Amino acid sequence: MIVEEQEFSKKIDFAIWKRLLNFAGTYRNLMLWLIVQMVFIGVFDAIVPLFSKYAVDNIVLVNKPQRLIWLGIAAVLLIALQAVNVRFMILRAGKIESSLPYDIRQAAFDHLQQLSLAYYDVTPVGWIMARLTSDCRRLAQTMSWNIVDLFWSVSMMIITAAFMLFLDWRLALMVLVTVPLLVWISIIFQQRILRNYRQVRKYNSHITAGFNEGITGARTIKTLTVEDEMAQGFAATTETMRGFSVRAATTAALYTPLVLMLGALASGLVLWRGGIRAGQNSSLGISYGTLAAFVAYAVQFFEPVRQFARVFTELNYAQASAERVFSLIDTPAIVTDSEESIARYGKTSDEEGKEKWPTFAGEIEFRDVSFSYDNNQRVLENFNLKIKAGETVALVGETGGGKTTIANLACRFYEPVSGSILVDGVDYRSLPVMWMYRQLGYVLQEPHLFSGSIRENIAYGRQEVTDDDVERAAKIAGAHDFISRLEHGYKSEVGERGNRLSAGQKQLVSFARAVLSNPALFVLDEATSSVDTQTEHQIQQALSRVLEGRTSIVIAHRLSTIRHADRILVIENGKIIEEGSHNDLLRQRGFYWRLYTNQIVQSHMTS
Amino acid sequence: MNKLKLFKIYMQGNTVYFLLSWLSIILQVAFAAVLPLLTAFYLDYVIEGLPLDEIKRGREFAVWLHGIFIIHGRYLILPIIAVLTAIQGLFLFLRGKMAAVACENSSRNLRNRLYEHILHQPYEFQANTQTGDLIQRCTSDVETVQGFMNSHAVEAISISVQVIVVLFIMLSINPLYTLLSTMLIPVILLLTIRFFLSMMKIFLAADEAEGEMSTALQENLSGVRVVKAFAAQQLEITKFTDKNAHYRDRVMDILRLMAGFWSSSDFLCMLQFAVVILAGAWGALNGYITIGTLIAFSSYAGMLIWPVRGLGQMMGFMGQAFVALGRIKEIFDYPIENANDGIDELTIKGEIIFEDVSFGYEADNPVIDNISLTIPAGKTTAVLGATGSGKSTLVHLLLRLYDYQSGSIKLDGVDLKTISRRLLRQRIGLVLQEPYLFSRDLADNIRLGKAGAADNEVMEAARMASVHESIRRFERGYKTIVGERGVTLSGGQRQRIAIARTLLRKPSILIFDDSLSAVDSSTDAAIRLALKKCRGNITTLLISHRITTLAEADQILVMDRGRIVQSGRHEELIKEDGIYQKIWRIQSSSDSVSEVGDQK
């Protein structure tokens, strides 16, 4: 069971941030530049109120119109500089925002290709997707725009405070005294707002799931006439979501007025105290322009504080995202090239090692193999089996008995927990993983097709094949007939996950795909369970031709499929309980014989 | 504008809240606009001590206000500003709250209406629509509209009101200075609108690129076994890198455009500010305006320039909201199916008679071609036929999932079309070949067959469907959650859950649409036996490929291309030249040969 994911971590973990900074190492210069630029932009924004102060105090009140021109020139120059600065700042931040997630995704995707099936057994696709989409996006935003906002707000707050203190420390303190309160309120509210927002998003995904059920389950709903119940359940979800949304909006709506109030108090205070001192000739006297600048500053302080509080809050979530992404990248690849294999054949990704790869004769031996999926319940225990080169071995038995596990181990999708599997007499762990996979032709009960045309699916993984090759494979697999009846023939799109084809058709295409790959080791796992009787009959005949001379493992419920196997193994609770040819087993009058009579003989009896 | 009518779909029933929020906007903006005026007055007349008779408009009020400051002292500015801000703050809060209540209510209603509308679509709806597209309309399109109404529309109204109020105040103080202070604003507005129009296209491209990237990712992850078995990792990496890079470049496109827009609009906005100050200073030097006016105008300019830059963005969002509303409306344009029309009380014995019935999804392509048959009450009728021969359609007609086009179907002598769809579907239990399980626990999935069924009823049904033991073996038993976040069930388990669900409602007629294909034949037989024991002889219709299953039926129908080509009992049909005999041979002959004499 998957529990709801934790959204943020409470403690700041410096190791994670250090690692994130390392990961973003290529962008270090970009980030440093960004920080420098943001400090400049912050300084500029803090200077703006000084313009009017200068205009009032040093031009109007002292009646020096000639200074107006200089002020104008300075203003235009500074503004132009600021515009250029903004432009490059956005380009730099954008570079990080777009490229950093690209890097993370690329690294994670490469890694995902190495991970064993054991990982995919326990990890839902949605879980991985979330890491590579929303978590990546959040990290990118943290490393670009949050840095931008953080340094802008900090530099602006510092410079503004410095200017105010420099202009008049008494008035400055009146404004600054509100700042701690402002920061405190902001952080509390930003946290609430963000938390509420997450809640709303969560319920929103429930609503999407609700629609998904209503649409994909429409036929079932209709035949069960449970429309009203479903609608009631859905309305309950939307009502909960409404409650959270209104609460979130109320919190957000409360925040701005509160902050406005603080700003108003500060500027009121400044206008009052400053107003009394304005124009006095004593040491306490302040200029008219100073007063105006302070009023502007009192209001202006609010934006950087808000930004600061927001970034501060989001860092928690960013850290959680980083943790999740790293946990994905750090997952060890269990089935991977051993050091021995790398020493002898080089890394799989290096092409030159391939020349040294051994040829595959096809003998597979399980020697004292034990295996469990979760370190708990043993699926196989001290299992021994020798499959001769070119032999067709069929596995029958009840679901959960270990048939698919045996096939998966033979393919090296998993490796034994103890014991060893020898291929042509050599422990396959000393050989490259990809070498083993290159020998395989694997057809599953629930075949996976990729969106694209039928031709692309049959030719999957093989770029060099011709249309004739594809057609020949389809003919052998019994898929040609239905394909040629389709409007676009081999060019027909199969749709997402092959949805436009029926279950039987998908099995035929995936069978053709395996035939085309011309494998040395053929594995059929319930490969023809969904095709109709006549087609299955055709496939059976083709099968005996295709499997000729190849090592193959066939798993099937329909015993007619495996009758011609060289050897049939009846598997129960991870053990071979019966073994022999079809006729041997019938003579034994054991499990196989019972299964067989159940399936086949019944129809003779009734006739 | 006809398009505006679309918004009525959304606002239905919550107009008062919308109006209240809009009223709050106007009041809030008015109070916000007064503040700089007050500051200017305070600076000019209270502190600088300018003569009050220069004021042309509202002089009496000014004299009164001035008097108060003289009598009570300058500290009064603090409570006055505080009170004005508090009032402004109150309306700011109300506008946010009211808009949220209005929009959340509206969105909830819209979502519920959409959901119900979809549930009451006729059966073929699902075949004709794309799930992804439909879900997008129901979720992100609704969100787009909601986002627009909740914040952007509010923002746009607020900006418009603010522009009008502020312009009015500025003009009444000094028209020429107003002109100088706003001369760049039209340029900024135009630039903004142009930017957001081109932005929408680029955003779309980026969205598509992201979609492609995540589809590629999803496909790779869900097909990981195939990728491995075909040693295609390198190929997959190349494919993904393409999409990933494409997405990265589209994001960069957005940011390049943004960099251009924000820097140039920043330049224009700040230039306008500089003009306000420089022109103000010049005006003050020459005695055309007061210094207070200069300070007030620099506040007012801020209340105009930045919001106007935001206005272009609102136009973009409005365009999106229109498109989204249009897409939502299309869903409501599909007519719904009326399930309640017709006879809604009937004790069903289960005799079904087809007379010359024809039906086709397209006009000249009949799927059911002039079929006449009788399904006797209390007996089991089995149907055999290749894919596309019309077996499932036959069943669909019985539940009025589709209505036949000619001929007649009578249930216990009553014309089927006069019986309400709801009654038919409640009394005829149909188990689909690929049943859908909902993401709730197993007990609740079964309980969908009969609301409020007791636990022991649920278990009884599960036992009959031979799935009780499998359920018990799950760690959490009947509380096991099905679906994405829970356990993945095998095809056979899914089918048996669906059977239990149907049995729970004790239907008068039971139909299995190839719904035992994924369970092994002994379980298949066990289920049918249990059924016979518990329910006695109810009318049963069985679609199957399995000869062993078909053989036990009281009557077997063989269908081919919309017609019934053979009918009879098993013993008769295997002696008859035809499809049935051929399939029977395939399913059994090779084995009988091997049993008789060893070939090897």
PDB file of C-alpha atoms in Angstrom, chain A residues 1 44 55-56 59-61 63 65 68 71-72 79-80 82-83 86-87 90-91 94-95 97-99 102 105-106 109-110 113 115 117 120-121 128-129 132 137 145 201 204 208 210-213 215-217 219-227 229-231 234-235 238-239 241-242 245 249-250 253-254 257 260-261 264-265 268-269 271-272 275-276 278 288 291-292 434 437 440 442 448 450-451 460 463 497 513 533-534 537 563 582 587 596 598-600 603-604 606-607, chain B residues 42-44 47-48 74-75 77-78 81-82 85-86 88-89 93 97 100 104-105 108 111-112 115-116 119-121 123 126 131 134-135 138-139 143 210 213-214 217-233 235-237 240-241 244-245 247-248 251-252 255-256 259 262-263 266-267 270 277-278 281-282 284-285 291-292 294-295 337 425-426 430 436 438-440 448 451 476 485-486 501 505 521-522 548 570-571 574 582 586-588 591-592 594 598:
ATOM      1  CA  MET A   1       0.000   0.000   0.000  1.00  0.00           C
ATOM      2  CA  PHE A  44      17.785  50.482  -7.983  1.00  0.00           C
ATOM      3  CA  ALA A  55      13.628  66.796  -7.033  1.00  0.00           C
ATOM      4  CA  VAL A  56      11.807  68.381  -4.103  1.00  0.00           C
ATOM      5  CA  ILE A  59      15.643  71.457  -7.109  1.00  0.00           C
ATOM      6  CA  VAL A  60      12.241  72.873  -6.249  1.00  0.00           C
ATOM      7  CA  LEU A  61      12.817  74.146  -2.712  1.00  0.00           C
ATOM      8  CA  ASN A  63      14.992  76.862  -6.920  1.00  0.00           C
ATOM      9  CA  PRO A  65      15.999  74.547 -12.467  1.00  0.00           C
ATOM     10  CA  LEU A  68      16.538  69.263 -13.661  1.00  0.00           C
ATOM     11  CA  LEU A  71      18.465  64.613 -12.939  1.00  0.00           C
ATOM     12  CA  GLY A  72      16.714  63.716 -16.191  1.00  0.00           C
ATOM     13  CA  ILE A  79      16.460  53.254 -16.155  1.00  0.00           C
ATOM     14  CA  ALA A  80      18.147  51.985 -19.301  1.00  0.00           C
ATOM     15  CA  GLN A  82      17.978  48.624 -15.123  1.00  0.00           C
ATOM     16  CA  ALA A  83      16.110  47.478 -18.248  1.00  0.00           C
ATOM     17  CA  VAL A  86      16.339  42.879 -16.088  1.00  0.00           C
ATOM     18  CA  ARG A  87      16.636  41.450 -19.562  1.00  0.00           C
ATOM     19  CA  ILE A  90      15.475  36.849 -16.977  1.00  0.00           C
ATOM     20  CA  LEU A  91      17.555  35.143 -19.646  1.00  0.00           C
ATOM     21  CA  GLY A  94      15.360  31.153 -17.694  1.00  0.00           C
ATOM     22  CA  LYS A  95      18.405  29.197 -18.726  1.00  0.00           C
ATOM     23  CA  GLU A  97      14.736  27.100 -15.158  1.00  0.00           C
ATOM     24  CA  SER A  98      14.665  25.270 -18.478  1.00  0.00           C
ATOM     25  CA  SER A  99      17.963  23.391 -18.411  1.00  0.00           C
ATOM     26  CA  TYR A 102      16.307  18.774 -18.359  1.00  0.00           C
ATOM     27  CA  ARG A 105      15.240  14.234 -16.018  1.00  0.00           C
ATOM     28  CA  GLN A 106      17.958  12.998 -18.313  1.00  0.00           C
ATOM     29  CA  PHE A 109      15.758   8.540 -17.133  1.00  0.00           C
ATOM     30  CA  ASP A 110      19.143   6.987 -17.854  1.00  0.00           C
ATOM     31  CA  GLN A 113      16.617   2.233 -17.710  1.00  0.00           C
ATOM     32  CA  LEU A 115      16.791  -0.342 -12.667  1.00  0.00           C
ATOM     33  CA  LEU A 117      11.999  -5.048 -12.677  1.00  0.00           C
ATOM     34  CA  TYR A 120       8.999  -1.410 -11.058  1.00  0.00           C
ATOM     35  CA  ASP A 121       7.042  -4.118  -9.263  1.00  0.00           C
ATOM     36  CA  ILE A 128       7.986   8.190 -10.757  1.00  0.00           C
ATOM     37  CA  MET A 129       6.131  10.587 -13.033  1.00  0.00           C
ATOM     38  CA  LEU A 132      10.213  13.810 -12.972  1.00  0.00           C
ATOM     39  CA  ARG A 137       9.766  21.819 -11.989  1.00  0.00           C
ATOM     40  CA  TRP A 145      13.220  32.397  -9.566  1.00  0.00           C
ATOM     41  CA  ARG A 201      -4.512  20.620  -5.131  1.00  0.00           C
ATOM     42  CA  ASN A 204      -8.412  18.649  -7.116  1.00  0.00           C
ATOM     43  CA  THR A 208      -9.829  14.454 -11.676  1.00  0.00           C
ATOM     44  CA  GLY A 210     -13.584  11.103 -10.044  1.00  0.00           C
ATOM     45  CA  PHE A 211     -14.103  12.286 -13.600  1.00  0.00           C
ATOM     46  CA  ASN A 212     -11.776   9.599 -14.832  1.00  0.00           C
ATOM     47  CA  GLU A 213     -13.860   6.936 -13.102  1.00  0.00           C
ATOM     48  CA  ILE A 215     -15.902   8.389 -17.897  1.00  0.00           C
ATOM     49  CA  THR A 216     -13.900   5.170 -18.147  1.00  0.00           C
ATOM     50  CA  GLY A 217     -16.343   3.309 -15.933  1.00  0.00           C
ATOM     51  CA  ARG A 219     -20.465   1.362 -19.171  1.00  0.00           C
ATOM     52  CA  THR A 220     -20.271  -0.385 -15.839  1.00  0.00           C
ATOM     53  CA  ILE A 221     -22.097   2.478 -14.117  1.00  0.00           C
ATOM     54  CA  LYS A 222     -24.816   2.331 -16.717  1.00  0.00           C
ATOM     55  CA  THR A 223     -25.339  -1.403 -16.573  1.00  0.00           C
ATOM     56  CA  LEU A 224     -25.449  -1.267 -12.776  1.00  0.00           C
ATOM     57  CA  THR A 225     -27.704   1.838 -12.799  1.00  0.00           C
ATOM     58  CA  VAL A 226     -25.684   3.479 -10.048  1.00  0.00           C
ATOM     59  CA  GLU A 227     -25.566   6.935 -11.673  1.00  0.00           C
ATOM     60  CA  GLU A 229     -24.879   7.060  -6.131  1.00  0.00           C
ATOM     61  CA  MET A 230     -21.824   7.971  -8.151  1.00  0.00           C
ATOM     62  CA  ALA A 231     -23.061  11.537  -8.537  1.00  0.00           C
ATOM     63  CA  PHE A 234     -18.718  13.027  -6.490  1.00  0.00           C
ATOM     64  CA  ALA A 235     -20.724  15.918  -5.089  1.00  0.00           C
ATOM     65  CA  THR A 238     -16.512  18.771  -4.809  1.00  0.00           C
ATOM     66  CA  GLU A 239     -18.139  20.110  -1.646  1.00  0.00           C
ATOM     67  CA  MET A 241     -12.883  20.927  -2.157  1.00  0.00           C
ATOM     68  CA  ARG A 242     -15.098  24.002  -2.089  1.00  0.00           C
ATOM     69  CA  SER A 245     -10.768  26.547  -1.400  1.00  0.00           C
ATOM     70  CA  ALA A 249      -9.042  32.231  -0.261  1.00  0.00           C
ATOM     71  CA  THR A 250     -10.202  33.721   3.033  1.00  0.00           C
ATOM     72  CA  ALA A 253      -7.789  37.758   1.438  1.00  0.00           C
ATOM     73  CA  LEU A 254      -6.991  38.538   5.061  1.00  0.00           C
ATOM     74  CA  PRO A 257      -5.385  44.142   4.358  1.00  0.00           C
ATOM     75  CA  LEU A 260      -1.687  47.373   4.349  1.00  0.00           C
ATOM     76  CA  MET A 261      -2.707  48.326   7.869  1.00  0.00           C
ATOM     77  CA  ALA A 264      -0.562  52.712   6.949  1.00  0.00           C
ATOM     78  CA  LEU A 265       0.361  52.852  10.627  1.00  0.00           C
ATOM     79  CA  GLY A 268       0.818  57.753   9.521  1.00  0.00           C
ATOM     80  CA  LEU A 269       3.415  57.769  12.261  1.00  0.00           C
ATOM     81  CA  LEU A 271       3.591  61.918   8.652  1.00  0.00           C
ATOM     82  CA  TRP A 272       2.697  62.878  12.203  1.00  0.00           C
ATOM     83  CA  GLY A 275       5.171  66.547   9.989  1.00  0.00           C
ATOM     84  CA  ILE A 276       5.834  68.288  13.297  1.00  0.00           C
ATOM     85  CA  ALA A 278       9.270  69.427   8.924  1.00  0.00           C
ATOM     86  CA  TYR A 288       9.994  68.191   2.871  1.00  0.00           C
ATOM     87  CA  LEU A 291       9.257  63.276   4.591  1.00  0.00           C
ATOM     88  CA  ALA A 292       7.820  62.300   1.202  1.00  0.00           C
ATOM     89  CA  MET A 434      22.478  -6.519 -22.094  1.00  0.00           C
ATOM     90  CA  TYR A 437      18.512  -9.285 -23.012  1.00  0.00           C
ATOM     91  CA  LEU A 440      15.370 -12.693 -25.621  1.00  0.00           C
ATOM     92  CA  TYR A 442       9.434 -12.269 -24.622  1.00  0.00           C
ATOM     93  CA  HIS A 448       2.410  -3.531 -23.914  1.00  0.00           C
ATOM     94  CA  PHE A 450       3.772   1.751 -27.680  1.00  0.00           C
ATOM     95  CA  SER A 451       1.772   4.481 -29.363  1.00  0.00           C
ATOM     96  CA  TYR A 460      10.391  -2.199 -32.016  1.00  0.00           C
ATOM     97  CA  GLN A 463      15.747  -0.091 -36.881  1.00  0.00           C
ATOM     98  CA  ARG A 497      -0.943   1.605 -25.002  1.00  0.00           C
ATOM     99  CA  ARG A 513       7.381  -8.399 -32.471  1.00  0.00           C
ATOM    100  CA  THR A 533      -9.939 -20.475 -30.886  1.00  0.00           C
ATOM    101  CA  GLN A 534      -9.285 -20.478 -34.583  1.00  0.00           C
ATOM    102  CA  HIS A 537      -4.931 -22.908 -33.608  1.00  0.00           C
ATOM    103  CA  ARG A 563       1.057 -30.255 -25.809  1.00  0.00           C
ATOM    104  CA  HIS A 582       2.434 -34.739 -22.436  1.00  0.00           C
ATOM    105  CA  ARG A 587       0.036 -41.760 -17.745  1.00  0.00           C
ATOM    106  CA  TYR A 596      -6.245 -31.942 -18.632  1.00  0.00           C
ATOM    107  CA  ASN A 598     -11.039 -30.791 -16.548  1.00  0.00           C
ATOM    108  CA  GLN A 599     -10.264 -28.747 -19.592  1.00  0.00           C
ATOM    109  CA  ILE A 600     -10.652 -31.081 -22.471  1.00  0.00           C
ATOM    110  CA  SER A 603     -16.532 -31.951 -23.962  1.00  0.00           C
ATOM    111  CA  HIS A 604     -16.048 -35.581 -25.014  1.00  0.00           C
ATOM    112  CA  THR A 606     -21.091 -34.695 -23.073  1.00  0.00           C
ATOM    113  CA  SER A 607     -20.999 -35.710 -26.687  1.00  0.00           C
TER     114      SER A 607
ATOM    115  CA  TYR B  42      -1.600  67.359   4.701  1.00  0.00           C
ATOM    116  CA  LEU B  43       1.809  68.143   3.199  1.00  0.00           C
ATOM    117  CA  ASP B  44       0.702  71.290   1.372  1.00  0.00           C
ATOM    118  CA  ILE B  47       2.770  71.432   7.033  1.00  0.00           C
ATOM    119  CA  GLU B  48       3.751  73.916   4.319  1.00  0.00           C
ATOM    120  CA  ARG B  74      -0.876  66.919  13.529  1.00  0.00           C
ATOM    121  CA  TYR B  75      -1.106  63.527  15.242  1.00  0.00           C
ATOM    122  CA  ILE B  77      -3.103  62.201  10.483  1.00  0.00           C
ATOM    123  CA  LEU B  78      -2.303  58.829  12.081  1.00  0.00           C
ATOM    124  CA  ILE B  81      -4.956  57.238   7.692  1.00  0.00           C
ATOM    125  CA  ALA B  82      -5.499  54.202   9.895  1.00  0.00           C
ATOM    126  CA  THR B  85      -6.868  52.087   5.393  1.00  0.00           C
ATOM    127  CA  ALA B  86      -8.946  49.894   7.665  1.00  0.00           C
ATOM    128  CA  GLN B  88     -10.134  49.998   2.424  1.00  0.00           C
ATOM    129  CA  GLY B  89      -8.783  46.799   3.959  1.00  0.00           C
ATOM    130  CA  PHE B  93     -11.037  41.424   2.252  1.00  0.00           C
ATOM    131  CA  LYS B  97     -13.859  36.544   0.097  1.00  0.00           C
ATOM    132  CA  ALA B 100     -13.910  33.183  -3.728  1.00  0.00           C
ATOM    133  CA  GLU B 104     -16.049  28.163  -5.626  1.00  0.00           C
ATOM    134  CA  ASN B 105     -19.810  27.717  -5.492  1.00  0.00           C
ATOM    135  CA  ARG B 108     -18.636  23.131  -7.613  1.00  0.00           C
ATOM    136  CA  ARG B 111     -18.384  20.236 -11.898  1.00  0.00           C
ATOM    137  CA  ASN B 112     -21.378  18.423 -10.451  1.00  0.00           C
ATOM    138  CA  TYR B 115     -20.419  14.879 -13.942  1.00  0.00           C
ATOM    139  CA  GLU B 116     -24.129  14.137 -13.924  1.00  0.00           C
ATOM    140  CA  LEU B 119     -23.167   9.875 -16.375  1.00  0.00           C
ATOM    141  CA  HIS B 120     -26.471  10.238 -18.156  1.00  0.00           C
ATOM    142  CA  GLN B 121     -25.004  10.066 -21.613  1.00  0.00           C
ATOM    143  CA  TYR B 123     -23.952   4.125 -24.047  1.00  0.00           C
ATOM    144  CA  GLN B 126     -17.932   6.467 -24.428  1.00  0.00           C
ATOM    145  CA  THR B 131     -11.283  10.198 -22.312  1.00  0.00           C
ATOM    146  CA  LEU B 134     -13.101  15.007 -21.896  1.00  0.00           C
ATOM    147  CA  ILE B 135     -11.309  14.959 -18.560  1.00  0.00           C
ATOM    148  CA  CYS B 138     -13.991  18.908 -16.998  1.00  0.00           C
ATOM    149  CA  THR B 139     -10.909  19.759 -14.966  1.00  0.00           C
ATOM    150  CA  GLU B 143     -10.083  25.677 -13.582  1.00  0.00           C
ATOM    151  CA  GLU B 210       5.526  19.000 -21.946  1.00  0.00           C
ATOM    152  CA  MET B 213       7.644  14.570 -22.853  1.00  0.00           C
ATOM    153  CA  SER B 214       5.515  13.102 -20.105  1.00  0.00           C
ATOM    154  CA  LEU B 217       8.092   8.986 -20.038  1.00  0.00           C
ATOM    155  CA  GLN B 218       4.838   7.284 -19.120  1.00  0.00           C
ATOM    156  CA  GLU B 219       5.040   4.910 -22.064  1.00  0.00           C
ATOM    157  CA  ASN B 220       8.562   3.957 -21.264  1.00  0.00           C
ATOM    158  CA  LEU B 221       7.747   3.306 -17.632  1.00  0.00           C
ATOM    159  CA  SER B 222       4.646   1.260 -18.245  1.00  0.00           C
ATOM    160  CA  GLY B 223       6.341  -0.714 -21.003  1.00  0.00           C
ATOM    161  CA  VAL B 224       9.513  -1.300 -19.060  1.00  0.00           C
ATOM    162  CA  ARG B 225       9.328  -5.085 -19.451  1.00  0.00           C
ATOM    163  CA  VAL B 226       9.217  -4.792 -23.196  1.00  0.00           C
ATOM    164  CA  VAL B 227      12.049  -2.269 -23.202  1.00  0.00           C
ATOM    165  CA  LYS B 228      14.208  -4.665 -21.254  1.00  0.00           C
ATOM    166  CA  ALA B 229      13.195  -7.786 -23.120  1.00  0.00           C
ATOM    167  CA  PHE B 230      14.098  -6.111 -26.397  1.00  0.00           C
ATOM    168  CA  ALA B 231      17.277  -4.545 -25.020  1.00  0.00           C
ATOM    169  CA  ALA B 232      16.014  -1.207 -26.299  1.00  0.00           C
ATOM    170  CA  GLN B 233      17.250   1.018 -23.483  1.00  0.00           C
ATOM    171  CA  LEU B 235      16.860   3.567 -28.239  1.00  0.00           C
ATOM    172  CA  GLU B 236      14.476   4.716 -25.525  1.00  0.00           C
ATOM    173  CA  ILE B 237      17.033   7.128 -24.116  1.00  0.00           C
ATOM    174  CA  PHE B 240      13.300  10.586 -24.580  1.00  0.00           C
ATOM    175  CA  THR B 241      16.246  12.949 -24.954  1.00  0.00           C
ATOM    176  CA  ASN B 244      13.098  16.369 -23.160  1.00  0.00           C
ATOM    177  CA  ALA B 245      15.263  18.758 -25.170  1.00  0.00           C
ATOM    178  CA  TYR B 247      10.430  20.811 -24.021  1.00  0.00           C
ATOM    179  CA  ARG B 248      13.474  22.594 -22.602  1.00  0.00           C
ATOM    180  CA  VAL B 251      10.427  26.816 -22.064  1.00  0.00           C
ATOM    181  CA  MET B 252      13.427  28.866 -23.087  1.00  0.00           C
ATOM    182  CA  LEU B 255      11.615  33.131 -21.210  1.00  0.00           C
ATOM    183  CA  ARG B 256      13.270  34.815 -24.168  1.00  0.00           C
ATOM    184  CA  ALA B 259      12.967  38.877 -21.115  1.00  0.00           C
ATOM    185  CA  TRP B 262       9.623  42.758 -19.117  1.00  0.00           C
ATOM    186  CA  SER B 263      12.756  44.734 -19.841  1.00  0.00           C
ATOM    187  CA  ASP B 266      10.003  48.141 -17.317  1.00  0.00           C
ATOM    188  CA  PHE B 267      11.878  50.747 -19.290  1.00  0.00           C
ATOM    189  CA  MET B 270       9.981  53.780 -15.241  1.00  0.00           C
ATOM    190  CA  ILE B 277       8.785  63.686 -11.320  1.00  0.00           C
ATOM    191  CA  LEU B 278      10.676  65.857 -13.756  1.00  0.00           C
ATOM    192  CA  ALA B 281       9.466  69.492 -10.388  1.00  0.00           C
ATOM    193  CA  TRP B 282       9.406  71.893 -13.311  1.00  0.00           C
ATOM    194  CA  ALA B 284       6.441  73.303  -8.944  1.00  0.00           C
ATOM    195  CA  LEU B 285       9.425  75.485  -9.787  1.00  0.00           C
ATOM    196  CA  ILE B 291       4.827  70.067  -4.091  1.00  0.00           C
ATOM    197  CA  GLY B 292       2.011  68.063  -2.499  1.00  0.00           C
ATOM    198  CA  LEU B 294       3.892  66.363  -7.210  1.00  0.00           C
ATOM    199  CA  ILE B 295       4.018  63.778  -4.420  1.00  0.00           C
ATOM    200  CA  GLU B 337     -30.525   9.695 -22.263  1.00  0.00           C
ATOM    201  CA  ARG B 425     -30.930  -2.349 -16.206  1.00  0.00           C
ATOM    202  CA  GLN B 426     -31.878  -2.962 -12.611  1.00  0.00           C
ATOM    203  CA  LEU B 430     -25.082  -7.880 -17.236  1.00  0.00           C
ATOM    204  CA  TYR B 436     -14.493  -1.699 -14.460  1.00  0.00           C
ATOM    205  CA  PHE B 438     -13.716   1.589  -8.900  1.00  0.00           C
ATOM    206  CA  SER B 439     -10.925   2.804  -6.684  1.00  0.00           C
ATOM    207  CA  ARG B 440     -12.568   1.959  -3.418  1.00  0.00           C
ATOM    208  CA  LEU B 448     -22.293  -1.216  -5.898  1.00  0.00           C
ATOM    209  CA  ALA B 451     -26.656  -0.085  -2.027  1.00  0.00           C
ATOM    210  CA  ARG B 476      -6.547  -6.451   4.052  1.00  0.00           C
ATOM    211  CA  ARG B 485      -3.252   3.399  -5.404  1.00  0.00           C
ATOM    212  CA  GLY B 486      -4.047  -0.124  -4.413  1.00  0.00           C
ATOM    213  CA  ARG B 501     -21.443  -7.423  -7.841  1.00  0.00           C
ATOM    214  CA  ARG B 505     -28.590  -7.516  -6.772  1.00  0.00           C
ATOM    215  CA  SER B 521     -12.453 -23.633 -16.792  1.00  0.00           C
ATOM    216  CA  SER B 522     -12.848 -25.378 -13.432  1.00  0.00           C
ATOM    217  CA  THR B 548     -17.234 -26.829 -22.138  1.00  0.00           C
ATOM    218  CA  HIS B 570     -24.591 -29.367 -27.989  1.00  0.00           C
ATOM    219  CA  GLU B 571     -25.241 -32.964 -28.998  1.00  0.00           C
ATOM    220  CA  ILE B 574     -21.518 -31.269 -33.004  1.00  0.00           C
ATOM    221  CA  LYS B 582     -15.281 -26.812 -36.357  1.00  0.00           C
ATOM    222  CA  ILE B 586     -10.156 -27.482 -32.642  1.00  0.00           C
ATOM    223  CA  GLN B 587     -10.737 -27.335 -28.928  1.00  0.00           C
ATOM    224  CA  SER B 588     -10.753 -31.037 -28.437  1.00  0.00           C
ATOM    225  CA  ASP B 591      -6.098 -34.041 -27.641  1.00  0.00           C
ATOM    226  CA  SER B 592      -8.418 -36.887 -28.376  1.00  0.00           C
ATOM    227  CA  SER B 594      -3.162 -38.118 -28.545  1.00  0.00           C
ATOM    228  CA  ASP B 598       0.527 -42.042 -28.867  1.00  0.00           C
TER     229      ASP B 598
END
